[in-house]
mmCIF file of C-alpha atoms in Angstrom:
data_model
loop_
_atom_site.group_PDB
_atom_site.id
_atom_site.type_symbol
_atom_site.label_atom_id
_atom_site.label_comp_id
_atom_site.label_asym_id
_atom_site.label_seq_id
_atom_site.Cartn_x
_atom_site.Cartn_y
_atom_site.Cartn_z
ATOM 1 C CA MET W 21 86.619 89.598 104.099
ATOM 2 C CA THR W 22 88.140 90.662 100.767
ATOM 3 C CA ARG W 23 91.819 91.500 100.909
ATOM 4 C CA HIS W 24 93.286 94.377 98.903
ATOM 5 C CA PHE W 25 96.860 95.489 98.245
ATOM 6 C CA LEU W 26 96.939 99.275 98.344
ATOM 7 C CA ARG W 27 100.047 99.828 100.479
ATOM 8 C CA ASP W 28 103.053 97.694 101.285
ATOM 9 C CA ASP W 29 101.965 97.361 104.906
ATOM 10 C CA ASP W 30 98.677 95.735 103.908
ATOM 11 C CA LEU W 31 100.735 92.545 104.342
ATOM 12 C CA THR W 32 102.271 91.191 107.503
ATOM 13 C CA GLN W 33 105.835 89.934 107.464
ATOM 14 C CA LEU W 34 104.618 86.337 107.160
ATOM 15 C CA GLU W 35 102.152 87.190 104.378
ATOM 16 C CA GLN W 36 104.807 89.080 102.456
ATOM 17 C CA LEU W 37 107.103 86.067 102.718
ATOM 18 C CA GLU W 38 104.327 83.713 101.553
ATOM 19 C CA ILE W 39 103.866 85.780 98.407
ATOM 20 C CA LEU W 40 107.593 86.012 97.715
ATOM 21 C CA GLU W 41 108.040 82.249 98.104
ATOM 22 C CA LEU W 42 105.068 81.623 95.803
ATOM 23 C CA ALA W 43 106.585 84.037 93.274
ATOM 24 C CA GLU W 44 109.785 82.017 93.289
ATOM 25 C CA ARG W 45 107.853 78.821 92.618
ATOM 26 C CA LEU W 46 105.908 80.465 89.804
ATOM 27 C CA LYS W 47 109.141 81.668 88.247
ATOM 28 C CA THR W 48 110.301 78.048 88.128
ATOM 29 C CA ASP W 49 106.997 76.829 86.652
ATOM 30 C CA ARG W 50 104.953 79.671 85.191
ATOM 31 C CA PHE W 51 101.797 77.642 84.589
ATOM 32 C CA GLN W 52 101.596 75.542 87.752
ATOM 33 C CA THR W 53 98.437 77.299 88.951
ATOM 34 C CA ARG W 54 95.623 78.842 86.910
ATOM 35 C CA PRO W 55 93.023 80.305 89.291
ATOM 36 C CA LEU W 56 91.625 82.514 86.510
ATOM 37 C CA ALA W 57 90.899 79.593 84.187
ATOM 38 C CA GLY W 58 87.475 79.864 82.640
ATOM 39 C CA PRO W 59 88.703 82.303 81.569
ATOM 40 C CA GLN W 60 87.934 84.989 84.135
ATOM 41 C CA THR W 61 88.707 88.646 83.477
ATOM 42 C CA VAL W 62 90.845 91.093 85.464
ATOM 43 C CA ALA W 63 90.307 94.820 84.891
ATOM 44 C CA VAL W 64 93.646 96.633 84.543
ATOM 45 C CA ILE W 65 93.070 100.388 84.600
ATOM 46 C CA PHE W 66 95.657 102.972 83.551
ATOM 47 C CA ASP W 67 95.612 106.677 84.347
ATOM 48 C CA LYS W 68 99.370 106.846 83.681
ATOM 49 C CA SER W 69 101.520 105.540 80.852
ATOM 50 C CA SER W 70 103.322 102.272 81.464
ATOM 51 C CA THR W 71 105.598 99.630 80.000
ATOM 52 C CA ARG W 72 106.560 97.154 82.735
ATOM 53 C CA THR W 73 103.261 97.371 84.636
ATOM 54 C CA ARG W 74 101.143 96.919 81.518
ATOM 55 C CA VAL W 75 103.169 94.035 80.120
ATOM 56 C CA SER W 76 103.693 92.172 83.389
ATOM 57 C CA PHE W 77 100.051 92.298 84.450
ATOM 58 C CA ALA W 78 98.731 91.413 80.975
ATOM 59 C CA VAL W 79 101.118 88.476 80.612
ATOM 60 C CA GLY W 80 100.669 87.391 84.221
ATOM 61 C CA ILE W 81 96.884 87.341 84.055
ATOM 62 C CA ALA W 82 97.065 85.282 80.859
ATOM 63 C CA ASP W 83 99.542 82.886 82.519
ATOM 64 C CA LEU W 84 96.997 82.405 85.319
ATOM 65 C CA GLY W 85 94.339 81.423 82.771
ATOM 66 C CA GLY W 86 92.531 84.761 82.642
ATOM 67 C CA ILE W 87 91.924 87.661 80.290
ATOM 68 C CA PRO W 88 93.382 91.104 81.037
ATOM 69 C CA LEU W 89 90.889 93.860 80.235
ATOM 70 C CA ILE W 90 93.054 96.952 79.709
ATOM 71 C CA ILE W 91 91.089 100.138 80.411
ATOM 72 C CA SER W 92 92.291 103.694 79.870
ATOM 73 C CA THR W 93 90.530 106.277 81.995
ATOM 74 C CA ALA W 94 90.710 108.594 78.983
ATOM 75 C CA ASN W 95 88.276 106.227 77.272
ATOM 76 C CA SER W 96 86.067 105.362 80.247
ATOM 77 C CA GLN W 97 83.741 107.136 82.663
ATOM 78 C CA LEU W 98 86.084 106.683 85.636
ATOM 79 C CA GLY W 99 87.331 110.004 86.910
ATOM 80 C CA GLY W 100 84.865 111.896 84.767
ATOM 81 C CA LYS W 101 81.188 111.157 85.089
ATOM 82 C CA GLU W 102 81.560 108.248 87.499
ATOM 83 C CA THR W 103 83.120 107.869 90.933
ATOM 84 C CA ALA W 104 85.656 105.194 91.808
ATOM 85 C CA SER W 105 83.187 103.501 94.144
ATOM 86 C CA ASP W 106 80.454 103.345 91.478
ATOM 87 C CA THR W 107 82.927 101.998 88.940
ATOM 88 C CA ALA W 108 83.995 99.351 91.448
ATOM 89 C CA ARG W 109 80.390 98.222 91.970
ATOM 90 C CA VAL W 110 79.930 97.825 88.210
ATOM 91 C CA LEU W 111 83.199 95.967 87.689
ATOM 92 C CA GLU W 112 82.836 93.534 90.604
ATOM 93 C CA ARG W 113 79.900 91.829 88.878
ATOM 94 C CA GLN W 114 82.023 91.063 85.817
ATOM 95 C CA VAL W 115 85.685 90.761 86.825
ATOM 96 C CA ALA W 116 87.688 88.728 89.341
ATOM 97 C CA ALA W 117 89.984 91.575 90.433
ATOM 98 C CA ILE W 118 90.772 95.236 89.729
ATOM 99 C CA VAL W 119 94.287 96.580 89.132
ATOM 100 C CA TRP W 120 94.663 100.366 88.959
ATOM 101 C CA ARG W 121 97.656 102.555 88.080
ATOM 102 C CA THR W 122 96.611 106.028 89.124
ATOM 103 C CA TYR W 123 97.484 109.303 90.820
ATOM 104 C CA ALA W 124 95.726 109.795 94.164
ATOM 105 C CA GLN W 125 95.941 107.071 96.801
ATOM 106 C CA ALA W 126 92.501 108.185 97.966
ATOM 107 C CA GLY W 127 90.979 106.933 94.712
ATOM 108 C CA LEU W 128 92.315 103.439 95.327
ATOM 109 C CA GLU W 129 90.988 103.488 98.870
ATOM 110 C CA GLU W 130 87.562 104.535 97.599
ATOM 111 C CA MET W 131 87.664 101.807 94.962
ATOM 112 C CA ALA W 132 88.546 99.138 97.516
ATOM 113 C CA ALA W 133 85.909 100.291 99.974
ATOM 114 C CA GLY W 134 83.240 99.977 97.295
ATOM 115 C CA THR W 135 83.867 96.458 95.997
ATOM 116 C CA THR W 136 83.950 92.792 97.001
ATOM 117 C CA VAL W 137 86.795 91.832 94.612
ATOM 118 C CA PRO W 138 90.498 92.434 95.310
ATOM 119 C CA VAL W 139 91.895 95.835 94.324
ATOM 120 C CA VAL W 140 95.618 96.145 93.582
ATOM 121 C CA ASN W 141 97.613 99.361 93.585
ATOM 122 C CA ALA W 142 99.705 99.170 90.410
ATOM 123 C CA LEU W 143 101.193 102.595 91.306
ATOM 124 C CA SER W 144 99.933 105.754 92.942
ATOM 125 C CA ASP W 145 101.541 109.067 93.792
ATOM 126 C CA ASP W 146 102.259 107.763 97.304
ATOM 127 C CA PHE W 147 103.209 104.094 96.890
ATOM 128 C CA HIS W 148 104.376 101.474 94.379
ATOM 129 C CA PRO W 149 103.882 98.238 96.340
ATOM 130 C CA CYS W 150 103.901 95.809 93.403
ATOM 131 C CA GLN W 151 107.354 97.060 92.431
ATOM 132 C CA LEU W 152 108.580 96.406 95.951
ATOM 133 C CA LEU W 153 107.445 92.797 95.832
ATOM 134 C CA ALA W 154 109.532 92.394 92.680
ATOM 135 C CA ASP W 155 112.484 94.195 94.272
ATOM 136 C CA LEU W 156 112.396 92.066 97.413
ATOM 137 C CA MET W 157 112.091 88.938 95.273
ATOM 138 C CA THR W 158 115.167 90.007 93.315
ATOM 139 C CA ILE W 159 117.161 90.667 96.469
ATOM 140 C CA ARG W 160 116.163 87.245 97.860
ATOM 141 C CA GLU W 161 117.366 85.594 94.639
ATOM 142 C CA HIS W 162 120.797 87.148 95.009
ATOM 143 C CA ARG W 163 121.207 87.463 98.795
ATOM 144 C CA GLY W 164 118.877 84.955 100.439
ATOM 145 C CA GLU W 165 117.084 85.910 103.651
ATOM 146 C CA LEU W 166 115.927 89.518 103.743
ATOM 147 C CA ALA W 167 115.797 90.136 107.493
ATOM 148 C CA GLY W 168 118.920 91.880 108.742
ATOM 149 C CA LEU W 169 120.019 93.303 105.372
ATOM 150 C CA THR W 170 120.671 97.027 105.009
ATOM 151 C CA ILE W 171 119.300 98.867 101.972
ATOM 152 C CA THR W 172 119.721 102.499 100.946
ATOM 153 C CA PHE W 173 117.368 104.421 98.683
ATOM 154 C CA LEU W 174 118.788 107.653 97.257
ATOM 155 C CA GLY W 175 116.991 110.594 95.665
ATOM 156 C CA ASP W 176 113.421 111.753 96.167
ATOM 157 C CA GLY W 177 112.498 110.427 99.595
ATOM 158 C CA ARG W 178 108.884 111.506 99.177
ATOM 159 C CA SER W 179 108.443 109.544 95.958
ATOM 160 C CA ASN W 180 106.180 106.521 95.743
ATOM 161 C CA MET W 181 109.227 104.264 95.448
ATOM 162 C CA ALA W 182 110.982 105.636 98.510
ATOM 163 C CA GLN W 183 107.851 105.460 100.651
ATOM 164 C CA SER W 184 107.166 101.903 99.537
ATOM 165 C CA TYR W 185 110.760 100.995 100.354
ATOM 166 C CA VAL W 186 110.273 102.362 103.866
ATOM 167 C CA LEU W 187 107.138 100.287 104.477
ATOM 168 C CA ALA W 188 108.070 97.098 102.622
ATOM 169 C CA CYS W 189 111.558 96.867 104.082
ATOM 170 C CA ALA W 190 110.310 97.495 107.602
ATOM 171 C CA THR W 191 107.787 94.701 107.045
ATOM 172 C CA ALA W 192 110.565 92.345 105.888
ATOM 173 C CA GLY W 193 112.794 93.107 108.885
ATOM 174 C CA ILE W 194 115.298 95.061 106.764
ATOM 175 C CA ASN W 195 117.266 98.087 107.911
ATOM 176 C CA VAL W 196 116.223 100.698 105.354
ATOM 177 C CA ARG W 197 117.943 104.037 104.856
ATOM 178 C CA VAL W 198 116.610 106.920 102.769
ATOM 179 C CA ALA W 199 119.047 109.610 101.631
ATOM 180 C CA SER W 200 117.443 112.778 100.293
ATOM 181 C CA PRO W 201 117.405 116.531 100.758
ATOM 182 C CA ALA W 202 115.541 117.366 103.964
ATOM 183 C CA GLU W 203 112.663 118.949 102.044
ATOM 184 C CA TYR W 204 112.175 115.691 100.112
ATOM 185 C CA ALA W 205 112.152 113.350 103.118
ATOM 186 C CA PRO W 206 109.431 110.668 103.314
ATOM 187 C CA ASP W 207 106.111 111.676 104.800
ATOM 188 C CA ASP W 208 106.230 111.706 108.611
ATOM 189 C CA ALA W 209 103.143 109.507 108.875
ATOM 190 C CA VAL W 210 104.654 106.879 106.566
ATOM 191 C CA VAL W 211 107.867 106.839 108.612
ATOM 192 C CA ALA W 212 105.875 106.515 111.829
ATOM 193 C CA ASP W 213 103.949 103.555 110.413
ATOM 194 C CA ALA W 214 107.202 101.936 109.292
ATOM 195 C CA ASP W 215 108.833 102.509 112.682
ATOM 196 C CA ALA W 216 105.927 100.736 114.383
ATOM 197 C CA ILE W 217 106.270 97.787 112.016
ATOM 198 C CA ALA W 218 110.055 97.647 112.369
ATOM 199 C CA ALA W 219 109.744 97.465 116.147
ATOM 200 C CA LYS W 220 107.989 94.120 115.646
ATOM 201 C CA THR W 221 110.081 92.693 112.787
ATOM 202 C CA GLY W 222 113.578 93.739 113.857
ATOM 203 C CA GLY W 223 114.037 96.163 110.980
ATOM 204 C CA SER W 224 114.765 99.868 111.207
ATOM 205 C CA VAL W 225 114.200 103.121 109.326
ATOM 206 C CA SER W 226 116.880 105.814 109.128
ATOM 207 C CA LEU W 227 116.779 109.129 107.262
ATOM 208 C CA PHE W 228 119.913 110.805 105.907
ATOM 209 C CA THR W 229 120.790 113.922 103.991
ATOM 210 C CA ASP W 230 124.392 112.797 103.367
ATOM 211 C CA PRO W 231 124.506 110.161 100.589
ATOM 212 C CA ILE W 232 128.033 109.066 101.502
ATOM 213 C CA GLU W 233 127.050 108.284 105.079
ATOM 214 C CA ALA W 234 123.858 106.567 103.924
ATOM 215 C CA VAL W 235 125.603 104.176 101.508
ATOM 216 C CA ALA W 236 128.524 103.170 103.699
ATOM 217 C CA GLY W 237 128.626 99.384 104.113
ATOM 218 C CA VAL W 238 125.128 98.616 102.801
ATOM 219 C CA ASP W 239 123.989 95.450 101.006
ATOM 220 C CA VAL W 240 121.790 97.091 98.375
ATOM 221 C CA VAL W 241 121.715 100.531 96.719
ATOM 222 C CA VAL W 242 118.509 101.725 95.081
ATOM 223 C CA THR W 243 117.483 104.822 93.172
ATOM 224 C CA ASP W 244 114.705 106.001 90.883
ATOM 225 C CA THR W 245 114.092 108.812 88.443
ATOM 226 C CA TRP W 246 114.382 112.290 89.921
ATOM 227 C CA VAL W 247 111.446 113.551 87.858
ATOM 228 C CA SER W 248 108.395 111.353 88.363
ATOM 229 C CA MET W 249 105.270 111.542 86.222
ATOM 230 C CA GLY W 250 103.394 114.721 87.059
ATOM 231 C CA LYS W 251 106.549 116.490 88.309
ATOM 232 C CA GLU W 252 107.896 117.568 84.915
ATOM 233 C CA ASP W 253 107.423 121.258 85.702
ATOM 234 C CA GLU W 254 109.830 120.844 88.644
ATOM 235 C CA LYS W 255 112.595 119.265 86.554
ATOM 236 C CA ALA W 256 115.166 122.067 86.745
ATOM 237 C CA ALA W 257 114.818 122.450 90.507
ATOM 238 C CA ARG W 258 114.913 118.698 91.076
ATOM 239 C CA LEU W 259 118.049 118.172 89.012
ATOM 240 C CA GLN W 260 119.780 120.799 91.111
ATOM 241 C CA SER W 261 118.495 119.418 94.437
ATOM 242 C CA PHE W 262 119.370 115.774 93.743
ATOM 243 C CA GLY W 263 122.732 116.166 92.004
ATOM 244 C CA GLN W 264 124.792 114.878 94.918
ATOM 245 C CA TYR W 265 122.601 111.757 95.182
ATOM 246 C CA GLN W 266 123.629 110.332 91.801
ATOM 247 C CA VAL W 267 124.596 106.657 92.042
ATOM 248 C CA ASN W 268 127.991 106.416 90.363
ATOM 249 C CA ALA W 269 130.985 104.101 90.700
ATOM 250 C CA GLU W 270 132.502 106.192 93.481
ATOM 251 C CA LEU W 271 129.335 106.019 95.570
ATOM 252 C CA MET W 272 128.818 102.292 94.916
ATOM 253 C CA ALA W 273 132.363 101.670 96.093
ATOM 254 C CA LEU W 274 131.313 102.796 99.575
ATOM 255 C CA ALA W 275 128.775 99.988 99.850
ATOM 256 C CA LYS W 276 129.771 96.363 100.399
ATOM 257 C CA PRO W 277 131.960 94.966 97.599
ATOM 258 C CA ASP W 278 129.149 92.655 96.469
ATOM 259 C CA ALA W 279 126.356 95.207 96.940
ATOM 260 C CA LEU W 280 123.478 95.039 94.483
ATOM 261 C CA PHE W 281 122.134 97.960 92.485
ATOM 262 C CA LEU W 282 118.396 98.232 91.772
ATOM 263 C CA HIS W 283 116.324 100.695 89.740
ATOM 264 C CA CYS W 284 112.652 100.167 88.852
ATOM 265 C CA LEU W 285 113.116 101.748 85.391
ATOM 266 C CA PRO W 286 112.851 103.682 83.174
ATOM 267 C CA ALA W 287 116.293 105.090 83.992
ATOM 268 C CA ASP W 288 117.777 108.404 82.931
ATOM 269 C CA ARG W 289 121.442 107.527 82.570
ATOM 270 C CA GLY W 290 123.704 110.395 83.538
ATOM 271 C CA PHE W 291 121.248 111.776 86.067
ATOM 272 C CA GLU W 292 120.143 109.541 88.969
ATOM 273 C CA VAL W 293 122.573 106.784 87.881
ATOM 274 C CA THR W 294 125.548 106.504 85.580
ATOM 275 C CA ALA W 295 125.669 104.021 82.723
ATOM 276 C CA GLU W 296 128.720 102.442 84.372
ATOM 277 C CA VAL W 297 126.604 101.393 87.359
ATOM 278 C CA ILE W 298 123.270 100.436 85.801
ATOM 279 C CA ASP W 299 124.979 98.452 83.040
ATOM 280 C CA GLY W 300 127.661 97.066 85.355
ATOM 281 C CA ILE W 301 128.122 93.761 87.132
ATOM 282 C CA GLN W 302 126.421 94.855 90.375
ATOM 283 C CA SER W 303 123.216 95.827 88.603
ATOM 284 C CA VAL W 304 120.272 93.419 88.755
ATOM 285 C CA VAL W 305 117.731 95.711 87.098
ATOM 286 C CA TRP W 306 116.803 93.234 84.356
ATOM 287 C CA ASP W 307 116.080 90.480 86.893
ATOM 288 C CA GLU W 308 114.094 93.096 88.798
ATOM 289 C CA ALA W 309 112.045 93.999 85.712
ATOM 290 C CA GLU W 310 111.270 90.347 84.950
ATOM 291 C CA ASN W 311 110.279 89.692 88.529
ATOM 292 C CA ARG W 312 107.384 92.126 88.251
ATOM 293 C CA LEU W 313 105.667 89.307 86.322
ATOM 294 C CA HIS W 314 106.259 86.585 88.887
ATOM 295 C CA ALA W 315 105.645 88.709 91.983
ATOM 296 C CA GLN W 316 102.372 90.115 90.655
ATOM 297 C CA LYS W 317 101.139 86.682 89.632
ATOM 298 C CA ALA W 318 101.847 85.440 93.153
ATOM 299 C CA LEU W 319 100.055 88.446 94.617
ATOM 300 C CA LEU W 320 96.967 87.834 92.468
ATOM 301 C CA VAL W 321 96.899 84.133 93.372
ATOM 302 C CA TRP W 322 97.231 84.989 97.059
ATOM 303 C CA LEU W 323 94.471 87.627 96.951
ATOM 304 C CA LEU W 324 92.102 85.455 94.900
ATOM 305 C CA GLU W 325 92.444 82.646 97.434
ATOM 306 C CA ARG W 326 91.099 85.081 100.059
ATOM 307 C CA ALA W 327 88.402 86.741 97.960
#
């Protein structure tokens, strides 16, 4: 049965760890495995603009011996004259895998249901699971074992990043906290899924409205832009709602003295994070950005082995 990666909880705790350990090995030796040699092609589809996702998948696919076929939906039939499932049936006869950065999670689910090759969620409105693999890899590099750590995400709790943090951290056995205004809390169904996972892995999920309480004594502090793609018309309201959740030196000081700071980028310095923090000694955002390459390569290798 073909495996896909549409949400963070498509992996078990053991499977997640297998991919992270493979990513670490691939970071040490980038060309040790080339399952796409031939070369085979991977379709990489973009509905949204991108820097890190585009570069890391294109480079990673080439590292694995393949050819990245970059497709813009603006210049294809997908989303216009053709359904996701029909597109998937066309692509599966020519490509080894499909990577899609899109809006609706439902489109990815339709794509995966209609094809026999792996489908990877490179970002949707609901989840950003590839970023979480890179984030967890980065945390492992700096802190070792993930299980038992405590991580706080601050800002828009209903964002794709926050909801992926809830699921991925629960899967890893991490105690994850989300601090956001009540009206921006993660989706109840996502929290319920994460709670069920955490009950098996030893992790936990806690929701806060007070950023000070949420950051106290944690191992890792994470934030993301307050105005995600597609939310530009809400900018003024969001800046007002999230003001108290800015990650600055005073807030970081409440975490553990050696706490890490992560941000998936791009960052808006002076809003969700101050320059002092993101450019400071606790920040590992550049390691995090690089690790998109290694984590996604490991994911593709893992999925292709099961295709």
